[in-house]
Amino acid sequence: MSYLPKPKFRHPDLPKNALGYTRRDYEGSVSTLCAGCGHDSISAAIIQACYELDIEPHRLAKLSGIGCSSKTPTYFLGQSHGFNSVHGRMPSVLTGANLANRDLIYLGVSGDGDSASIGLGQFAHSIRRGVNMVYIVENNGVYGLTKGQFSATADAGSKSKWGADNNDSPIDMVGLALQLGATYVARSFSGDKHQLVPLIKGAIRHSGAAFIDCISPCVAFNNHAGSTKSFDYVREHNEAVNALDYMPVRSEITTDYAPGAVEEVTQHDGSVLKLRKLAPDYDPHDRIAALTYLQKKNAEGEIATGLLYIDPEPKDLHAHLNTIETPLNHLGDADLVPGAAALEKFNAARR
Amino acid sequence: MPKPLERVNDFVIKFANVNGSGSASANTLFGKIILRMGVPATPRNIFPSNIQGLPTWYEIRVSEAGWLGSRGGVDLMVPMNPQTWDADMASVEPGGYVLYDSTKPLPPSKFRDDVTVLGVPLTEMCNAAYTDPRQRQLFKNIMYVGALSALLDMEVEVVEKLIAEQYWGKDKLIKPNIAAMHMGRDYALKHLPCPIGLRLRRSDKVGDRIMIDGNAAAALGAVYGGATVCAWYPITPSSSLAEAFASHCKRFRTDPTTTKRRYAIVQAEDELASIGMVIGAAWNGARAFTSTSGPGVSLMQEFIGLAYFAEIPAVIFDVQRGGPSTGMPTRTQQADILSAAYASHGDTKHVLLLPEDPKECFDFGAQAFDLADRLQTPIFVMLDLEIGMNERLSAPFKWDDSRRMDRGKVITAEDLESGKPFGRYLDVDGDGIPFRTYPGTHPTRGAFFTRGTTKDAYARYTEEGPAYIENMTRLMRKFDTAKTLVPQPIRRDAAQPTKLGAIYYGSTSAAMDEALDRLAGEGVQLNTLRLRAFPFPQEVNAFCAAHDRVFVVEQNRDGQIRTLLMSECGIDPAKLVPVLHYDGTPITAKFVADAIGEEAAVVPFRKAVS
């Protein structure tokens, strides 16, 4: 890790997005994670995705729990409000924030300890409520900040750095998200920026509960032989079901694809996801088939990645609650306080 | 046999029923009739943690003098539950009355010879009149109301009018209910010595007061306080608060044309998620609350510490029940004072509001949101089961239309644009309260990182000792500021100067009012201070200093407010005499007056030897 302050100097010719911001405007402070940590690659992918999507930094709120992954919101989007909450409880804080202002983008960043162990309940319930959010789990199968204990996503049979076996069954976050009704479910790998950036972009533009399980090897405690979350292991066993290109609203399609090999999915906001099929029979609109496919791949020792499931017209929590379009935190006395006359009527009915 | 009791507008009637038998609406109706005759009456539900089958009681204290606290004892018993017959029979005061269902003959051993027994064959009459089993059950309840109306000499027009009001909108039910009431009434008039010694007589002592439970009142306070987000987890005795908020919002916050809602209510998966959602919503600029009870507050501890340390508003309605652990879920206590005041690890302190009745539940329910925003910290509103779940006569609620929400120190986009400096935890005004920005305010200014870790005045992570100390002392400064903003204590002095004082709070008020009256009658001069909030304003120290002995009356075992008086105000423990009632029933005037009266007669040891 580096103690150097991040230089403010920027190259004058740095490319700018439609808002006039450079990629560096989406950065945060210098990472204090270990050199080579997968999490830093995910932060970079988030920065890239937000830059390319022309997101006004202050229109996004980033929330996390506790752990290495939950520290990362400090390292991206320095102009955005951030909230480093308590261990395993980011989902409830994010849900409340979303209830207060439905107009912002909510990015929840968590880890496998934070979301699969202490926070499994909150993870599950935020997904099943359909909170409009991007929920990224930076999954390394290990507790990094407390130095190398197994987490609940560690595969049975994987070995710790010190040779101990993990005998407990792993929790598959993607499988859970599918079962619980997430409307955008993806898995990726921190080492595959080309796959990850479009998945994050698609998730940000999704108007429901979007979940990304991103395998992110821990260079300090879980990158050894015998680990199933090491860079080498994940590279060898990564089986992408599709490759995604994100197309903003009304953008001209310039790439040529072989007929039948590409599916276009238009999301609620009009943006288009172009899915190039890699597994010929995989259908990302079939929740049940997706679950079966994932379990099959898992049994074969392979890690299925890509956009695993999408419902392009999801209903979110606000739709379920029938809240007004104006964010609740914009409402004033006239909208909220019934007044003295209404109170007198209330009194009269109780005499 | 002692002389049968003879009292007008001053007695206790108690119904013993089986949970789920539909008795509640008949009993409520009975209470309303009394009020409509202008006589103050206080109903109490005594119920188990159960939905169907277990015993439940409904007690009404009729008091023309206006005493609203529990009295203890029963003058007229209506034992409709065979399971509790013996205990119910034993609870009647000598000279009292029992109205029972005489369908099935009972052996003489089941009765007492020092009470007047009045039998009405309710089951037999119902079976003859109705074929549907549910009707037989429900009309039996209305029938005994009819019989009582004759026995107590109640105005039958009022009874009929209230039945019509009760079933307003379900008009088909009005006639059969009135008919059933008359069946009971006619039987009593014909076969029983009507009226008995206990009677109701029209009065004008109710005034413009309203009848409402504290939970519904607090929920209405939340509506008027501008709360838009409610996250909660069901727990007795607080569930009806969130449910009342839902029903108030349906009425007051739903767009009549689009049906869109200007509020959001989420039933969370547990109390941790409830308070997490409240904190997330309040961080994002909405007014948010949760309602819970002691076990819920225990579960919320970590989050409450975060809200204290990161300085996020939150309103927590704690409707206290009997503890510890699962304790007595359907009984009342004031036993969460300490766990709320010092909730969470590390050095934390929280603001508590202590409402005495539905009126204050409403007032404090609204004010809590202003305080939470102004102080940027959790605010507890400490109800208890006694005032939360029981309907109570209360002063009507008032609202000043010129009042505006106080959103506290919030920096706007315009402020930031004009270059106003911003440090999230910077004490600009010297009152310990910093400024905040809502997320999404300005594209390039005013963003900060909220965290539970130690930070400097600009919200940057630091573990440097001086920055930590500065922050912690500023939080104390803020807590001192809170003393000036919270509802101030109310002092009431005895007719003559005295060195005896009493401190009390919350639902103890009703019993205290009555006890003071009795003590004054017995010549005990007692000044009182009713606490309405923690932290304690300076006046509390002054009150303690001005008295040799101060009784601290509360409904818990350990004298929790007394502990706070010792630890926060440095009051000499020897001076603070605990008066503690904690068996789960509401404290009574008799208990308070007996305890204080006895102690008042004792010369304190220190005085005796000095």
Coordinates of C-alpha atoms in Angstrom, one line a residue, chain B residues 84-390:
Chain B
T84 CA -60.2 -18.2 35.5
W85 CA -63.5 -18.3 37.4
D86 CA -62.0 -19.0 40.8
A87 CA -59.4 -16.4 40.6
D88 CA -61.8 -13.9 39.1
M89 CA -64.3 -14.6 41.9
A90 CA -61.6 -14.2 44.5
S91 CA -60.6 -10.8 43.1
V92 CA -63.9 -9.1 43.8
E93 CA -63.9 -6.6 46.7
P94 CA -66.2 -7.6 49.6
G95 CA -69.6 -6.2 49.0
G96 CA -68.9 -6.3 45.2
Y97 CA -71.0 -7.8 42.5
V98 CA -70.7 -10.6 40.0
L99 CA -72.6 -10.8 36.7
Y100 CA -72.4 -14.3 35.3
D101 CA -73.8 -16.7 32.7
S102 CA -76.2 -18.8 34.7
T103 CA -77.1 -21.3 32.0
K104 CA -75.1 -24.1 33.6
P105 CA -75.8 -24.6 37.3
L106 CA -72.7 -24.1 39.4
P107 CA -72.2 -25.6 42.9
P108 CA -72.4 -23.1 45.8
S109 CA -68.7 -23.6 46.5
K110 CA -68.0 -21.6 43.3
F111 CA -69.6 -18.5 44.8
R112 CA -68.9 -16.2 47.7
D113 CA -71.4 -15.1 50.3
D114 CA -69.9 -11.6 50.6
V115 CA -70.7 -10.5 47.1
T116 CA -73.9 -10.1 45.2
V117 CA -74.3 -12.7 42.5
L118 CA -76.4 -11.8 39.5
G119 CA -77.2 -14.6 37.0
V120 CA -78.3 -14.2 33.4
P121 CA -78.7 -17.3 31.3
L122 CA -76.7 -15.8 28.4
T123 CA -75.8 -19.1 26.6
E124 CA -79.4 -20.4 26.9
M125 CA -80.8 -17.1 25.5
C126 CA -78.3 -17.1 22.7
N127 CA -78.9 -20.7 21.7
A128 CA -82.6 -20.0 21.6
A129 CA -82.3 -16.9 19.5
Y130 CA -79.5 -17.9 17.1
T131 CA -78.5 -21.0 15.2
D132 CA -75.1 -19.9 13.8
P133 CA -72.3 -20.8 16.4
R134 CA -70.3 -17.6 15.7
Q135 CA -73.4 -15.5 16.2
R136 CA -74.2 -17.3 19.4
Q137 CA -70.8 -16.3 20.7
L138 CA -70.7 -12.7 19.5
F139 CA -74.2 -11.8 20.5
K140 CA -73.6 -13.2 24.0
N141 CA -71.1 -10.4 24.5
I142 CA -73.6 -7.7 23.4
M143 CA -76.2 -9.3 25.6
Y144 CA -74.2 -8.9 28.8
V145 CA -73.6 -5.2 27.8
G146 CA -77.4 -5.0 27.7
A147 CA -77.8 -6.6 31.1
L148 CA -75.2 -4.2 32.5
S149 CA -77.0 -1.2 31.1
A150 CA -79.9 -2.1 33.2
L151 CA -78.0 -3.1 36.3
L152 CA -75.9 0.1 36.3
D153 CA -78.8 2.4 35.2
M154 CA -77.1 3.5 32.0
E155 CA -78.9 5.6 29.4
V156 CA -80.3 3.1 26.9
E157 CA -80.5 5.8 24.1
V158 CA -76.7 6.2 24.4
V159 CA -76.2 2.5 24.2
E160 CA -78.3 2.3 21.0
K161 CA -76.6 5.2 19.5
L162 CA -73.2 3.8 20.1
I163 CA -74.1 0.4 18.7
A164 CA -75.2 2.2 15.5
E165 CA -71.9 4.2 15.5
Q166 CA -69.8 1.0 16.1
Y167 CA -71.4 -0.7 13.0
W168 CA -71.5 2.4 10.9
G169 CA -71.0 1.3 7.3
K170 CA -72.0 -2.3 8.2
D171 CA -75.6 -1.2 8.6
K172 CA -77.0 -4.8 8.4
L173 CA -75.4 -5.5 11.8
I174 CA -77.0 -2.6 13.7
K175 CA -80.5 -3.9 14.2
P176 CA -79.5 -7.4 15.3
N177 CA -77.0 -6.0 17.8
I178 CA -79.5 -3.6 19.3
A179 CA -82.0 -6.5 19.5
A180 CA -79.4 -8.7 21.4
M181 CA -78.6 -5.8 23.7
H182 CA -82.3 -5.5 24.6
M183 CA -82.6 -9.2 25.2
G184 CA -80.0 -8.9 27.9
R185 CA -81.4 -5.7 29.2
D186 CA -85.0 -6.9 29.3
Y187 CA -83.9 -10.1 31.2
A188 CA -82.1 -8.1 33.8
L189 CA -85.0 -5.6 34.2
K190 CA -87.4 -8.5 34.7
H191 CA -85.4 -10.8 36.9
L192 CA -82.7 -8.9 38.7
P193 CA -82.8 -6.1 41.2
C194 CA -82.1 -3.2 38.9
P195 CA -80.3 -0.9 39.4
I196 CA -77.6 -2.3 41.8
G197 CA -75.5 -0.2 44.2
L198 CA -73.0 0.7 41.5
R199 CA -74.5 3.3 39.2
L200 CA -73.7 5.6 36.3
R201 CA -75.0 9.0 36.3
R202 CA -74.7 11.5 33.5
S203 CA -71.9 14.0 34.2
D204 CA -69.8 16.6 32.3
K205 CA -66.3 15.6 33.4
V206 CA -65.1 14.3 30.1
G207 CA -65.0 17.7 28.4
D208 CA -63.4 17.9 25.1
R209 CA -61.0 15.1 25.8
I210 CA -60.5 12.3 23.2
M211 CA -60.1 8.6 23.6
I212 CA -57.0 7.2 22.0
D213 CA -54.1 4.8 22.7
G214 CA -50.5 6.1 22.8
N215 CA -49.3 4.0 19.9
A216 CA -51.9 5.5 17.5
A217 CA -51.1 8.9 19.0
A218 CA -47.4 8.6 18.5
A219 CA -47.9 7.3 15.0
L220 CA -50.0 10.4 14.2
G221 CA -47.2 12.5 15.7
A222 CA -44.9 10.9 13.2
V223 CA -47.2 11.9 10.4
Y224 CA -47.4 15.5 11.6
G225 CA -43.6 15.4 12.2
G226 CA -43.1 14.7 8.5
A227 CA -41.8 11.1 8.7
T228 CA -41.9 9.5 5.3
V229 CA -40.0 6.3 5.9
C230 CA -41.0 3.7 8.5
A231 CA -39.1 0.4 8.8
W232 CA -40.2 -1.9 11.5
Y233 CA -40.3 -5.5 12.7
P234 CA -43.4 -6.8 14.5
I235 CA -43.0 -7.0 18.3
T236 CA -45.5 -6.6 21.1
P237 CA -46.4 -4.0 22.3
S238 CA -45.2 -1.8 19.5
S239 CA -46.6 -3.3 16.4
S240 CA -49.8 -1.3 16.5
L241 CA -47.7 1.9 16.3
A242 CA -46.4 1.0 12.8
E243 CA -49.8 -0.3 11.8
A244 CA -51.4 2.9 13.0
F245 CA -48.8 4.9 11.0
A246 CA -49.9 2.9 7.9
S247 CA -53.5 3.7 8.5
H248 CA -52.9 7.4 9.2
C249 CA -50.8 7.6 6.0
K250 CA -53.4 5.9 4.0
R251 CA -55.8 8.6 5.0
F252 CA -53.5 11.6 5.0
R253 CA -50.7 10.9 2.6
T254 CA -52.3 9.1 -0.4
D255 CA -52.9 11.0 -3.5
P256 CA -56.7 10.7 -4.1
T257 CA -56.5 10.6 -7.9
T258 CA -53.3 8.6 -8.6
T259 CA -53.3 6.6 -5.3
K260 CA -49.6 7.2 -5.1
R261 CA -48.1 7.3 -1.6
R262 CA -46.1 10.1 0.0
Y263 CA -44.6 7.6 2.4
A264 CA -42.9 4.2 2.4
I265 CA -43.4 1.5 5.0
V266 CA -41.2 -1.6 5.0
Q267 CA -41.7 -4.5 7.3
A268 CA -38.1 -5.5 7.7
E269 CA -36.7 -9.0 8.3
D270 CA -35.5 -8.1 11.8
E271 CA -34.8 -5.1 14.0
L272 CA -31.3 -4.8 12.7
A273 CA -32.6 -4.2 9.2
S274 CA -35.3 -1.8 10.5
I275 CA -32.9 0.5 12.2
G276 CA -30.4 0.1 9.2
M277 CA -33.2 1.3 6.8
V278 CA -34.0 4.2 9.1
I279 CA -30.4 5.3 9.2
G280 CA -30.0 4.9 5.5
A281 CA -33.1 7.0 4.8
A282 CA -32.3 9.7 7.3
W283 CA -28.7 9.9 6.0
N284 CA -30.3 10.6 2.6
G285 CA -32.5 13.4 3.9
A286 CA -35.8 11.7 4.7
R287 CA -37.4 11.6 8.1
A288 CA -37.5 8.0 9.2
F289 CA -38.4 6.0 12.3
T290 CA -38.8 2.5 13.6
S291 CA -41.1 1.3 16.4
T292 CA -39.9 -1.5 18.7
S293 CA -39.6 -2.8 22.2
G294 CA -36.8 -3.8 24.6
P295 CA -35.6 -6.9 22.7
G296 CA -35.6 -4.9 19.5
V297 CA -33.5 -2.1 21.1
S298 CA -31.0 -4.8 22.2
L299 CA -30.7 -6.0 18.6
M300 CA -30.2 -2.5 17.3
Q301 CA -27.3 -1.6 19.5
E302 CA -24.5 -1.6 16.9
F303 CA -26.4 0.5 14.5
I304 CA -27.5 3.0 17.2
G305 CA -23.8 3.5 18.0
L306 CA -23.1 4.1 14.3
A307 CA -25.9 6.7 14.2
Y308 CA -24.5 8.4 17.3
F309 CA -20.9 8.4 16.1
A310 CA -21.6 9.2 12.4
E311 CA -24.3 11.7 13.5
I312 CA -27.3 10.5 11.6
P313 CA -30.8 11.4 12.7
A314 CA -33.1 8.5 13.7
V315 CA -36.3 8.2 15.7
I316 CA -36.9 5.1 17.7
F317 CA -40.3 4.5 19.4
D318 CA -39.6 2.1 22.2
V319 CA -42.9 0.8 23.6
Q320 CA -41.5 -0.9 26.7
R321 CA -42.7 -4.2 28.1
G322 CA -41.6 -6.4 30.9
G323 CA -37.9 -7.5 30.7
P324 CA -35.3 -8.9 30.8
S325 CA -35.0 -11.2 27.8
T326 CA -38.4 -12.2 26.4
G327 CA -39.7 -11.2 29.8
M328 CA -43.4 -10.4 30.0
P329 CA -44.3 -9.4 26.4
T330 CA -47.8 -8.3 27.3
R331 CA -47.1 -6.6 30.5
T332 CA -45.9 -3.1 31.2
Q333 CA -42.6 -1.7 32.6
Q334 CA -40.2 1.2 32.3
A335 CA -37.2 -1.0 32.1
D336 CA -35.4 0.0 28.9
I337 CA -34.3 3.4 30.2
L338 CA -30.6 2.5 30.7
S339 CA -30.3 0.3 27.6
A340 CA -31.7 3.1 25.5
A341 CA -29.8 5.9 27.2
Y342 CA -26.5 4.2 26.8
A343 CA -27.2 2.0 23.8
S344 CA -24.2 0.5 22.0
H345 CA -20.5 -0.1 22.9
G346 CA -18.0 2.7 23.5
D347 CA -18.9 6.0 25.1
T348 CA -22.4 6.7 23.8
K349 CA -25.4 8.7 25.2
H350 CA -28.8 9.2 23.6
V351 CA -31.7 11.5 23.9
L352 CA -34.8 10.0 25.4
L353 CA -38.3 11.6 25.4
L354 CA -40.7 10.4 28.2
P355 CA -44.3 11.0 27.3
E356 CA -46.9 10.6 30.0
D357 CA -50.0 10.1 28.0
P358 CA -51.4 10.0 24.4
K359 CA -51.2 13.8 24.1
E360 CA -47.5 13.7 24.8
C361 CA -47.1 10.7 22.6
F362 CA -48.4 12.8 19.8
D363 CA -46.5 15.9 20.7
F364 CA -43.2 14.2 21.3
G365 CA -43.8 11.9 18.3
A366 CA -43.7 15.0 16.1
Q367 CA -41.0 16.8 18.0
A368 CA -38.7 13.8 17.9
F369 CA -38.1 14.4 14.2
D370 CA -37.2 18.0 14.7
L371 CA -34.8 17.0 17.5
A372 CA -33.3 14.2 15.4
D373 CA -32.6 16.5 12.5
R374 CA -31.4 19.4 14.7
L375 CA -29.1 17.2 16.9
Q376 CA -28.3 14.7 14.1
T377 CA -28.5 11.8 16.5
P378 CA -31.0 9.0 17.5
I379 CA -34.0 10.1 19.5
F380 CA -35.8 7.5 21.6
V381 CA -39.5 8.1 22.4
M382 CA -40.0 5.9 25.5
L383 CA -43.6 4.7 25.6
D384 CA -44.7 1.7 27.5
L385 CA -47.4 -0.9 27.1
E386 CA -49.7 0.9 29.6
I387 CA -49.9 4.1 27.6
G388 CA -49.1 2.5 24.2
M389 CA -51.7 -0.2 23.9
N390 CA -54.5 1.1 26.1

